[in-house]
Amino acid sequence: MSLSNLIKNWSSLRVRRPYEGQYKGKDYKWAMVIDLDACTGCNACTTACYAENNLPVVGKESFAKGQAMHWIRIERYWGPGDHMTEEFPQRGAQFLPMLCQQCEAAPCEVVCPVGATHHTPDGLNSQVYNRCIGSRYCSANCPYKVRYFNWWQYPERAWPNPLELQLNPDVTVRSKGVMEKCTFCVQRLTEAKNRARTENRLVADGEVTTACAQACPTSAITFGNLANEKSTVAKMWQAHQIKLASDVQEKDDTVRGYRIFEDLRTYPSIVYLEQVRDLEA
Amino acid sequence: MSSRILDRRDFLRVLGIGGAAATLAGCGNTSIESGKELVMSYVQPEDFVVPGVGVYYASTCTQCGSGCGIMGRVREGRILKLEGNPQSLISAGKICGLGQAGVQVHYNPDRLRTPLMREGDTLKPVSWEKAQASLNSRLGPASTLAGNQIAFLTGEISGHQKVMVEALLESFGSDNHVVYDALSTVTGRAASKAVIGESLPVLKIDQARMILSFGNDFLGSGVSPVYMAAQYARFRKAPRGTLVQIEPRMTLTGANADRWYAIKPGTEGVFALGLAHALLAHESYAHSLPAELEAALKPYDKDTVSEVTGVHAEAIPHLAGMLWEKSPSLVLSGPSAEGHVRGFNNAAAIQLLNLILNNRGRSLLGSAVHPFPQLVSATGSYSALVKLNQDMSAGRVQTLLLVGTNPVFTAPTFLPFANNLSKVPFKVAFVTQLDETAHQCDLVLPLLSPLEDFGTHVASYQPSGVEVQIQQPLMEKLYPETRGFGDILLELVKLRRPEVYKAFPDYYSYLKTAVTKAKPVFKATTGDDEFWEDALRSGVLRLDLPAAALESKEGASVVQVDTPRVLDTDVHYPFFFVPSVRADLRDGRHANLPWLQESPDPLTTVVWDSWVDIHPKTANEMQIREGDILEVQSATGSMRAKAYLFPGIQPDTVSMPLGQGHTAYGRYADGMGVNPFKLFDPMFDEKTGELALYATRVIIKKTGENALVVKDEGPTSLQQNRKLVATIGADQAQLAKENAHVTE
Ligand code: SF4
Ligand code: SF4
Ligand code: SF4
């Protein structure tokens, strides 16, 4: 964004987001629902993300130092509290696909000294690689810990020939010193939007999806356009009584939807549906 | 970009792509071998290949035997990514992580690029001419080999590749096709066949109101996990079914259970009989078994069963009550119940519950009879390898051909397979990458990757009707000196049986002829070429056939009921040892794929390594902390790995994952962890003779050393009251209402 542009659009850039009706009448607001009762923890989504988004395999040593680059990871928990109450996890495990929540009020954005991470008009938290100077403030400020830093020049080591032939030409291969994270497969969204625009229409529900949602064998992930009230994702948000711009949801007890760390007022774009267990079993 | 281009791509997408471009690429590809036609480069913009635009071609995943239909995204002649093929009933547009990693088989930097021939102790690169000459001199018309002197050792194999293997053998008068599976499912299949009437019946997971699974990992390492996952997703929708899992070490499926029970390994049959005894108490189920069997179940009261199995006594009446109420149910047996000396009997006792609960014909159906039995998947066993080993040891095998299996890595220590292999004068391995077994062969032939080759496949599990899956190249081959498996075999059978095979210039034309000949069976009315192109375009030929009825002659009578006995304790080897099978690494054949090595094991989140699962309580008693290096010793072998404290394991049991511990399988596999196949004791199922993988006992010794466990998990394995994964009771959730809101 040029300085003149910045000054010209100052007022629109300074609005406090989100606000109610923010996306009303707008073309797109990308959002997701992840049904934790359908998620089996199988890791198909995470591998699909490696394939789609040119994620480097860092190797055992780097992984040990916490330098893994998995934009989406499956966390596994053995219980809600701080100790296990039973000898065995008798209700199974709790699996949590964790990826960038595309927060509407993203704590990562405000701390970036160079504006490398910012909000797009269609509601994504985007990362501009060639603007990033590697301060890593954003990562420190992300409550979900889903930002990944290029500690190494991965293009030199992660894809020995001919593995580099697999790289997706629609996605930048990141170099040392920049931050990266889940983009909601923005390259797919851009392609779909361009196609729709050429045809003078909007992207239809189900026309585009993320790599993780596409692979997921149980269809636990639903992706779509929240600005389109008729989209599946919008109907699910409604069914689960989640309002994008609220940080306290008024909803029935039986409704499963919730957003993680909502009380931090990050206004995430991902709604999770509670895991269900037959507690009489 | 002009809209014309986009339209065309849309058109391709709608069609499921494939067709003309794929066929052309295929012809060009194979023409290089035959030298008869114009060679067409894939990267020359043909019709439908638009620079900068990805197109999708249908094919079949060969990473496991499930036969998922896939779509390869190709751009500028490069395959970039695999997706599920929506036209495939099995994958329904979905794909697992293992399937995704298929592109790394293809682009693996450790791919074998030229033939290798043995010179003394080493394998030296040679030209194809030289390799072919060596093959021809041994296997050509002048060959003196006769009958079973020539053997073909394969993994699970189906379709026309299997036909070719058998045709080659037959040209010598040999029927020595040895099908080996290190993770053999023979015992479970045999019990299912005897009691239910079919070895792999159709499981209507989505129809069951309750699933009781004894170690069956249908969501992870089981048969057809992608199909099962979709079924499972429906099972979990309203009215939501209940899943109960009983096993010594939690599998991925167990981690998704509503209720998980830890059981002492090998006592699953006792538990099943205890449950059978309890079920018969209900008037609707009383007398559903022959009177003598019912009488024999008397000693299986809940307290005795609890003492033997280590499962809480109240679990039995509780489960019986649920099974009475939630009908139809589905009872599954799995490897951890079957891999014992009494494994067949365990599985039979488990299947007996399906009979009592009258699940046959409701949640358990017969599969359709396949119209092409010659294409049906050949099931691997351990006993096949034992027989081959004896033959090799006695000098009866003069030539051994190998594909899709790595027995030097997976055979147990007490089966001197590697030793006996050296007694075979001529051993030929067909591989995409060198492995431990290929290293010991005399000739190693570099295959096209599965994404460069043609083939047909028939999945071992056919969920409905029957399908023949089509595999086609998704791109031009990377290395000129690699060849298709079917092409190599065809060249050989052509030399031996020219009258039958000389009409086929290459495997492609053979396949096309064979597939189009089947046209009437698929009731197609199109022309031959159109039929073939349709098959390539959709990636699958399907035929809706009615399910066969499930009947068994033996039924309940095969179940042996002895007096329940508490397992002996072994003072030398106090722990039960069970392996865990990872859905991605399987028997170790996929340890060469970096995405899978870096993909955390779902249960422990460990990467790039082996570990020892030990219950925190046991660890505490022995003062073992995470990362302590333990020596795990069986009567057969011993190995070291780091301790990982894992609550989902029976406390007298330790577990290690299979698949790691390679020494000659490329940069991503070598030196990662250890190989527990070498720990197994010589214990066999008494009925089928299969190796009992879950019956070994071990002792654990602390070495005093400690190292970091490389894993994705953070400092805590608990949510620390953060509401990360919230859980709601099934009676509270309103799944039907949710669904209605979304579909309205
Ligand atoms: S692919 Fe689906 S089921 Fe598997 S871990 Fe990801 S979200 Fe869960
Ligand atoms: S989840 Fe983290 S990285 Fe993503 S928008 Fe929110 S704060 Fe930023
Ligand atoms: S289940 Fe098997 S066949 Fe299907 S995608 Fe996964 S590896 Fe491929």
PDB file of C-alpha atoms in Angstrom, chain B residues 16 86 138 181 203 244 337 497 579 649 710:
ATOM      1  CA  GLY B  16     -13.557 -35.304 -14.675  1.00  0.00           C
ATOM      2  CA  PRO B  86     -15.489 -37.682  -6.727  1.00  0.00           C
ATOM      3  CA  ARG B 138      17.579 -66.620 -17.667  1.00  0.00           C
ATOM      4  CA  ASP B 181       1.916 -59.492   3.862  1.00  0.00           C
ATOM      5  CA  LEU B 203     -19.668 -53.436   6.965  1.00  0.00           C
ATOM      6  CA  VAL B 244     -16.934 -48.761  21.998  1.00  0.00           C
ATOM      7  CA  ALA B 337      -7.327 -59.554  19.041  1.00  0.00           C
ATOM      8  CA  ARG B 497       4.364 -67.229 -25.579  1.00  0.00           C
ATOM      9  CA  PRO B 579       3.199 -53.289  18.039  1.00  0.00           C
ATOM     10  CA  ILE B 649      -2.285 -48.554  27.081  1.00  0.00           C
ATOM     11  CA  VAL B 710      10.916 -35.177  19.149  1.00  0.00           C
TER      12      VAL B 710
END
